[in-house]
CSV table of C-alpha atoms in Angstrom, one decimal:
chain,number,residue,atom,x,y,z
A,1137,UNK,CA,-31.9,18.7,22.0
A,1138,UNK,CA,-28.8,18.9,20.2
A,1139,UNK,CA,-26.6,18.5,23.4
A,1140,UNK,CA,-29.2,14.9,24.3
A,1141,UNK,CA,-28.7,13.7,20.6
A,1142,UNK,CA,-24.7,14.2,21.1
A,1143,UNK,CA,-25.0,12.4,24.0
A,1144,UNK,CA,-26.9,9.8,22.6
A,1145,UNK,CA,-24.4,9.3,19.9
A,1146,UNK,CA,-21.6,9.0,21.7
A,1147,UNK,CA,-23.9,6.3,24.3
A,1148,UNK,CA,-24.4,3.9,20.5
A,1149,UNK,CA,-20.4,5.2,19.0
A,1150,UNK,CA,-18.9,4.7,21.7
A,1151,UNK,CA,-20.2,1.2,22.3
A,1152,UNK,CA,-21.6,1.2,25.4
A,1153,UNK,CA,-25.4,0.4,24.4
A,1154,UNK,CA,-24.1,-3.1,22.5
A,1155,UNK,CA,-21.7,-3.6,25.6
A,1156,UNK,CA,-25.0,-3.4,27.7
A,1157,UNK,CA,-26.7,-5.8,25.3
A,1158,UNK,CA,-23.7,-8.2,25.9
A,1159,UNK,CA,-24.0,-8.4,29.5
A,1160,UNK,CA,-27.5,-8.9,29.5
A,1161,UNK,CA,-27.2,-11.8,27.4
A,1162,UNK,CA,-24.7,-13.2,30.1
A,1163,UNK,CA,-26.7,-12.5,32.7
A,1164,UNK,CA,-29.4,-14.4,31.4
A,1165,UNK,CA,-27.2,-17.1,31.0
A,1166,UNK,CA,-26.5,-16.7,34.8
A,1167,UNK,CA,-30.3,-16.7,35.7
A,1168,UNK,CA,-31.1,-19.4,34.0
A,1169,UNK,CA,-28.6,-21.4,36.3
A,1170,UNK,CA,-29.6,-19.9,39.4
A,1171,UNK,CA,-27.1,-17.6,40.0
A,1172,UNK,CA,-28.6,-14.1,39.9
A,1173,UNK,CA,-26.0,-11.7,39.9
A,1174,UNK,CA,-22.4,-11.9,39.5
A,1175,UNK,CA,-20.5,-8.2,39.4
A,1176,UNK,CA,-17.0,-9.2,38.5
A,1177,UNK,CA,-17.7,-11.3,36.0
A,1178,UNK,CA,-20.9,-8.8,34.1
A,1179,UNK,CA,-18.1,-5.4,35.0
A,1180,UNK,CA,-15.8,-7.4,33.3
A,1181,UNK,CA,-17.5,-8.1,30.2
A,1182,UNK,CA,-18.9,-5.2,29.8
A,1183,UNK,CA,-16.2,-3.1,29.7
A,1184,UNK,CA,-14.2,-5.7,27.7
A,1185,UNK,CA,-17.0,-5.6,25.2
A,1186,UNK,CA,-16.3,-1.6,25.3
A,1187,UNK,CA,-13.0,-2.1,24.8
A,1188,UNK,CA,-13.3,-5.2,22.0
A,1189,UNK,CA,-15.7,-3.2,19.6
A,1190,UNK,CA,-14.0,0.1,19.2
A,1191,UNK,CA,-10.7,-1.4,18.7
A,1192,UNK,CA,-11.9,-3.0,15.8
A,1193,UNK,CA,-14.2,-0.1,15.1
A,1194,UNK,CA,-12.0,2.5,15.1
A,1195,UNK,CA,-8.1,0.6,15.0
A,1196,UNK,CA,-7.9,1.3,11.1
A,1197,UNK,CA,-8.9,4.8,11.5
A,1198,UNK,CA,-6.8,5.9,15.0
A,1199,UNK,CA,-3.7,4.0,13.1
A,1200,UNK,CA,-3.9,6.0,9.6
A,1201,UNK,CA,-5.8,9.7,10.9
A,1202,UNK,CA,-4.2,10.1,14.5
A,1203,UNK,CA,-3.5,13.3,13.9
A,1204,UNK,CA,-6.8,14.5,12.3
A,1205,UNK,CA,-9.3,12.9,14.6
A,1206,UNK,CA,-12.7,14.7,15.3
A,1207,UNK,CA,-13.0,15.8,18.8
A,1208,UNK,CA,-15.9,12.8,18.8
A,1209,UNK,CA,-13.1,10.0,18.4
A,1210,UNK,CA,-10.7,11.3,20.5
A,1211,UNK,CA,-13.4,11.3,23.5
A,1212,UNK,CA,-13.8,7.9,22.4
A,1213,UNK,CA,-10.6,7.2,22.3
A,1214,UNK,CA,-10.0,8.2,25.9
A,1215,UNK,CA,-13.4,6.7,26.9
A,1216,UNK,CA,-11.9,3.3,25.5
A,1217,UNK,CA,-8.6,3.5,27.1
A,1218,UNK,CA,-10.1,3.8,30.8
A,1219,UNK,CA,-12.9,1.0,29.6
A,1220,UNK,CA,-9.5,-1.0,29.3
A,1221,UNK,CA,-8.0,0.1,32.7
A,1222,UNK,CA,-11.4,-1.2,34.3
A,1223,UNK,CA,-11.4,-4.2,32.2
A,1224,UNK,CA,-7.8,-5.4,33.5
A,1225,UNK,CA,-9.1,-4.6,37.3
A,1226,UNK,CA,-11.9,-6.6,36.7
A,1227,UNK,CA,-9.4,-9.1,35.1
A,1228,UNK,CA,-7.6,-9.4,37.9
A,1229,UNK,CA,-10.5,-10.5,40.3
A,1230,UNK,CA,-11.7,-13.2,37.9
A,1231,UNK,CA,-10.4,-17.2,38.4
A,1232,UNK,CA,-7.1,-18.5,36.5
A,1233,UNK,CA,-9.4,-21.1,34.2
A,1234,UNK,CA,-11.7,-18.1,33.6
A,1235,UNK,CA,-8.5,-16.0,32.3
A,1236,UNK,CA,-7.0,-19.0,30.0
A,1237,UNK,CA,-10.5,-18.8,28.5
A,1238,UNK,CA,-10.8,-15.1,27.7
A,1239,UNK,CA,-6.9,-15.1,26.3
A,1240,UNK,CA,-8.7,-17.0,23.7
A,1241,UNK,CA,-11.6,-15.2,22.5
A,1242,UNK,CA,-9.4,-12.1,22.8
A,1243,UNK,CA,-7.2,-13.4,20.1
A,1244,UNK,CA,-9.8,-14.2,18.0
A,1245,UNK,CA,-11.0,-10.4,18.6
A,1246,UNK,CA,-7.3,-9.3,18.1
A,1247,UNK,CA,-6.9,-11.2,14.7
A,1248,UNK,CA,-10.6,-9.7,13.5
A,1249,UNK,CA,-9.2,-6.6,13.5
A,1250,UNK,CA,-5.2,-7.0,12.4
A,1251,UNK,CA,-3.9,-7.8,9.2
A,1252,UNK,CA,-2.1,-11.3,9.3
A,1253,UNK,CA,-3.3,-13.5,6.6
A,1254,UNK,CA,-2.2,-13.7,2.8
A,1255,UNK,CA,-3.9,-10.4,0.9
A,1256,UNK,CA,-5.1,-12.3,-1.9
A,1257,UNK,CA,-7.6,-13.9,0.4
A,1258,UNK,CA,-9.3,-10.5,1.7
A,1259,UNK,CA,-11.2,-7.6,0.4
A,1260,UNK,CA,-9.7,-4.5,-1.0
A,1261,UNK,CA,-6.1,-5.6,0.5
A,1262,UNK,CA,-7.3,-6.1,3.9
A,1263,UNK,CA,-6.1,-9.1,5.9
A,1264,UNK,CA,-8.2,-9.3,8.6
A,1265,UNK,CA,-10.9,-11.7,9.4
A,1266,UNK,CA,-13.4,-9.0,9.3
A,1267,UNK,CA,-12.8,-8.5,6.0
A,1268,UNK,CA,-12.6,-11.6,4.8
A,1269,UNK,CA,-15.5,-12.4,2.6
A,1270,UNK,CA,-19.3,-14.2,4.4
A,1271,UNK,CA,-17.2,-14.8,7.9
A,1272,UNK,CA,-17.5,-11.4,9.3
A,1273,UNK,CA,-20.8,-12.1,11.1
A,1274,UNK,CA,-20.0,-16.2,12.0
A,1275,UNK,CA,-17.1,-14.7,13.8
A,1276,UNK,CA,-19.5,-11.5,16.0
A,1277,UNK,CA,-21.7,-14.8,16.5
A,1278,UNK,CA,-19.2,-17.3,18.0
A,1279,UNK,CA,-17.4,-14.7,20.0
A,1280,UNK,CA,-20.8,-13.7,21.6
A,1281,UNK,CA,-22.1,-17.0,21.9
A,1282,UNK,CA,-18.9,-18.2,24.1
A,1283,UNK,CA,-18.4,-15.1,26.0
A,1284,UNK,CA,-22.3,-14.8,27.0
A,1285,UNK,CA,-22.5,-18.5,28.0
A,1286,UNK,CA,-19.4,-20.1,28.5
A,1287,UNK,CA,-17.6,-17.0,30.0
A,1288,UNK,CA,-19.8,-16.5,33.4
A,1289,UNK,CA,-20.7,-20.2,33.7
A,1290,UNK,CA,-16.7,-20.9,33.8
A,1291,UNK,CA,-16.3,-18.5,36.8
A,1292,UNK,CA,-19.4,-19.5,38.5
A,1293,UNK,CA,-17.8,-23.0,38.4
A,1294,UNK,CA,-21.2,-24.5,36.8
A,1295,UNK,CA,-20.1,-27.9,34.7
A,1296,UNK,CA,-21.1,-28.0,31.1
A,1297,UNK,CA,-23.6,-30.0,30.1
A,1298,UNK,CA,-25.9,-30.8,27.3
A,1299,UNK,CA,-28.4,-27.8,28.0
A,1300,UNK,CA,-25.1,-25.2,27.9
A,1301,UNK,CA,-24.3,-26.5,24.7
A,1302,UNK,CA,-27.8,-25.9,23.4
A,1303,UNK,CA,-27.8,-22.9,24.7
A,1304,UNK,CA,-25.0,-21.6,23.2
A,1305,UNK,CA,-26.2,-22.9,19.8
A,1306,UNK,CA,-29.2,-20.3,20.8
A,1307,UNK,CA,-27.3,-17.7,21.2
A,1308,UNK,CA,-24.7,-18.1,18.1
A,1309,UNK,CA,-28.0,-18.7,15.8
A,1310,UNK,CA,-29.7,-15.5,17.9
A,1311,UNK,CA,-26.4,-13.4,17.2
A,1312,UNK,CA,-26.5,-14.2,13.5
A,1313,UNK,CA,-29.7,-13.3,13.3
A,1314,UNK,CA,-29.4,-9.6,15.1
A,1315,UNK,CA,-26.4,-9.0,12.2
A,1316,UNK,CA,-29.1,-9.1,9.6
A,1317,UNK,CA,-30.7,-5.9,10.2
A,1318,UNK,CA,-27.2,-4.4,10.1
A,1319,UNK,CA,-26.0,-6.5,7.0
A,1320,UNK,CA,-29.5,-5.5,5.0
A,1321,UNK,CA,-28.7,-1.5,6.3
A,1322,UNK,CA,-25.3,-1.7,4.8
A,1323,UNK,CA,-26.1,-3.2,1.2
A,1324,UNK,CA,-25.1,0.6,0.0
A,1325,UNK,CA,-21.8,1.2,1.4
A,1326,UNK,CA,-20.4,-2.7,1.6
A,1327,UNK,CA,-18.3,-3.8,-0.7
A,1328,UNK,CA,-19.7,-6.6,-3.0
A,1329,UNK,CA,-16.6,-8.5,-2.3
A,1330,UNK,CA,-17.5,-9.2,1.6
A,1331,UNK,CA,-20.3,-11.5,0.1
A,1332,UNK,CA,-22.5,-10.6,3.1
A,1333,UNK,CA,-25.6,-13.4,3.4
A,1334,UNK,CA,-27.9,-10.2,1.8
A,1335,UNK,CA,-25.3,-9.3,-1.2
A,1336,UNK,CA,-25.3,-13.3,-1.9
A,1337,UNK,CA,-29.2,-13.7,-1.2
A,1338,UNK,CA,-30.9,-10.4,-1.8
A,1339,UNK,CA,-33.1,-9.3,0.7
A,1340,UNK,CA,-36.1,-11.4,0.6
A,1341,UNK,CA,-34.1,-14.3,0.8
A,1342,UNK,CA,-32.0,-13.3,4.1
A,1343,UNK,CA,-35.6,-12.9,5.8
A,1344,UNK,CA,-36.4,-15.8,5.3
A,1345,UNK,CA,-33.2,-17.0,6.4
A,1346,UNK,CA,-33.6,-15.2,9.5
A,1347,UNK,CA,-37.4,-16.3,10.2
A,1348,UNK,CA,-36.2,-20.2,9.8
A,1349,UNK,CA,-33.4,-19.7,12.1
A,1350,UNK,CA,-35.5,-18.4,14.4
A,1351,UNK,CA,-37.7,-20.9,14.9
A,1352,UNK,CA,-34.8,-23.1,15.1
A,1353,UNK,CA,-33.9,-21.0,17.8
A,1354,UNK,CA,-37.0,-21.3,19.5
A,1355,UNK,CA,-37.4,-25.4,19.1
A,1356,UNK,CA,-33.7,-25.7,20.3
A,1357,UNK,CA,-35.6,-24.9,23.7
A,1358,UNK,CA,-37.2,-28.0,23.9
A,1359,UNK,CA,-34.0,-30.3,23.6
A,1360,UNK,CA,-32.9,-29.6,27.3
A,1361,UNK,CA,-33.2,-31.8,30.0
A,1362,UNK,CA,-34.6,-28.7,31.8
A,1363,UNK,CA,-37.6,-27.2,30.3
A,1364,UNK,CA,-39.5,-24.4,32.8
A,1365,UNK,CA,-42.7,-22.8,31.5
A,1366,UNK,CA,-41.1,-19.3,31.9
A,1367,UNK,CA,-37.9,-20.1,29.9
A,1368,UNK,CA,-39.9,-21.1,27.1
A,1369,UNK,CA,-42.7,-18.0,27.0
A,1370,UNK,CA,-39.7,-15.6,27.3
A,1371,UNK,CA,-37.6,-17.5,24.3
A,1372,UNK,CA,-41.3,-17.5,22.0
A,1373,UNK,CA,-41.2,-13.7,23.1
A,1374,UNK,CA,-37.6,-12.7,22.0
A,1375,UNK,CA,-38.3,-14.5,18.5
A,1376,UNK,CA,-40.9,-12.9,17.7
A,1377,UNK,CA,-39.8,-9.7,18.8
A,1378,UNK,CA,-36.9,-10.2,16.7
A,1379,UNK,CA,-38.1,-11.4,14.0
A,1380,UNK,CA,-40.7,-8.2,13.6
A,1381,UNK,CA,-37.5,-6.3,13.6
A,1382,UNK,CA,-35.7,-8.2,10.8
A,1383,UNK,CA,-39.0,-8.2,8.5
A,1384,UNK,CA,-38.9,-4.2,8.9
A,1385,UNK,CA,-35.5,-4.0,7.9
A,1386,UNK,CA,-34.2,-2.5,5.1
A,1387,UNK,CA,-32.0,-0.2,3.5
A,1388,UNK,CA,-33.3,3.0,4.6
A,1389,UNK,CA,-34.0,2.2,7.5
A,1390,UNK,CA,-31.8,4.8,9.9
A,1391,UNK,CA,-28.4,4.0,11.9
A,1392,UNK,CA,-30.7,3.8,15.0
A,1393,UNK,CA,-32.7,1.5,13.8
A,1394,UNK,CA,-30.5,-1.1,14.1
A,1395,UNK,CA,-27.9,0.2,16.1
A,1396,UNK,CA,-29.7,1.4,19.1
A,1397,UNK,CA,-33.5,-1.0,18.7
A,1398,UNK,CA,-32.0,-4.1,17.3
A,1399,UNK,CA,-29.6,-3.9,19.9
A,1400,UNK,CA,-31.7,-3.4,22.4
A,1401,UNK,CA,-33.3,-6.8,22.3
A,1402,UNK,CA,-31.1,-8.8,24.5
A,1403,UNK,CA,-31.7,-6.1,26.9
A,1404,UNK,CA,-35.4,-6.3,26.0
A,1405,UNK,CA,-34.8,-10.3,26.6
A,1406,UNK,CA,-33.5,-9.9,30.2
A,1407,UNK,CA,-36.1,-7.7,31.4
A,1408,UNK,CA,-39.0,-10.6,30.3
A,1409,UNK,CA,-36.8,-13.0,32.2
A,1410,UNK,CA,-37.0,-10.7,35.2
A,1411,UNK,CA,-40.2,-9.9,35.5
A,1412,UNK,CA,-41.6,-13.8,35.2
């Protein structure tokens, strides 16, 4: 048991279950315009994601504690650096436009993590846009929404239209509302300085929040030009899944409550979209 529960750590640390969540939101994306599979571009995100979150997971701490690491890290650490090896082969196979696009989403990923802004602005002397205070999760939610939906449309060389752009609004608004879970968990370590929508709100509040967003979620749906039966059973479906997370939240809830089942529903999402 306690080698499976190592394991299964290292699966949520290391970033591999939220990089699967990321690629399943872009392969919905894909789906819903008729292209069912597309390796290069999912491979690629997927270990980009990898690569993305544990830079700015564990940059601060590799940077300051090299040398005093736990054995745990380091794996990571070395897990992270062949993630990044796959992620430029994958790279490579992807179209020019496609590239040009991911240059800039990987600044903003870059500048999330790296002090480069005036300190009085930031928390605790930080100067970062993670730490800067209310944006951290507006940020996670427009990097998703345009590498989920933008990112594999771009190299499947599907024109943008008004249905893309609604369904990007989905998924920022969808993103956001995944963070809450992890924003109501943290109320006891954050700092009240990163003015997270809970620490400004309160609990109840951000629920509530989350449940109206949702719905606007769902109603965005029916805005498209194209409206088939199954998109809209499987969007009602993933609101309401998510919302009966995010009314259980709170903050004693364990990390794998939302790292590993809040998480999960964009997985969750594309397996209602392939079995309709």
């Amino acid at each position: 048991m306690r080698i499976l529960k190592q394991f299964f750590d290292f699966y949520l640390n290391s970033s591999i279950h939220v990089a699967l969540a990321v690629c399943s939101l872009s392969w919905i994306v894909l789906i819903k315009h008729d292209v069912f599979y597309n390796e290069k571009v999912l491979l690629f995100t997927f270990f980009a994601t990898i690569t993305g979150y544990n830079f700015v997971k564990y940059f601060g701490i590799a940077k300051f504690h090299h040398r005093s690491l736990t054995n745990a890290l380091k794996v990571i650490q070395i897990f992270s650096f062949f993630c990044f090896l796959l992620l430029c082969y994958y790279a490579l196979q992807l179209q020019i436009k496609t590239l040009i696009f991911i240059v800039v989403f990987g600044i903003i990923t870059f500048l999330y993590a790296i002090p480069f802004i005036p300190k009085k602005m930031y928390l605790d002397h930080q100067q970062n846009l993670r730490d800067v205070s209310g944006l951290k999760v507006y940020v996670i939610a427009l990097v998703w929404a345009g590498v989920t939906v933008f990112l594999p449309l771009i190299e499947a060389n599907i024109s943008f239209n008004a249905d893309v752009y609604f369904l990007a609004f989905q998924h920022f608004i969808f993103v956001i509302v995944l963070m809450l879970p992890f924003e109501i968990r943290d109320l006891k370590f954050d700092s009240l300085r990163l003015a997270t929508i809970p620490q400004k709100i309160g609990v109840k509040q951000t629920k509530i929040i989350g449940l109206i967003l949702l719905i606007i979620f769902f109603f965005t749906e029916f805005f498209k030009d194209e409206l088939p039966q199954n998109e809209i059973i499987s969007t009602l479906l993933v609101a309401v899944i998510t919302a009966f997370f995010l009314m259980l939240a709170n903050k004693k809830k364990s990390y794998y409550y939302s790292s590993f089942w809040v998480e999960s529903i964009p997985i969750i999402w594309l397996l209602i979209i392939m079995l309709h």
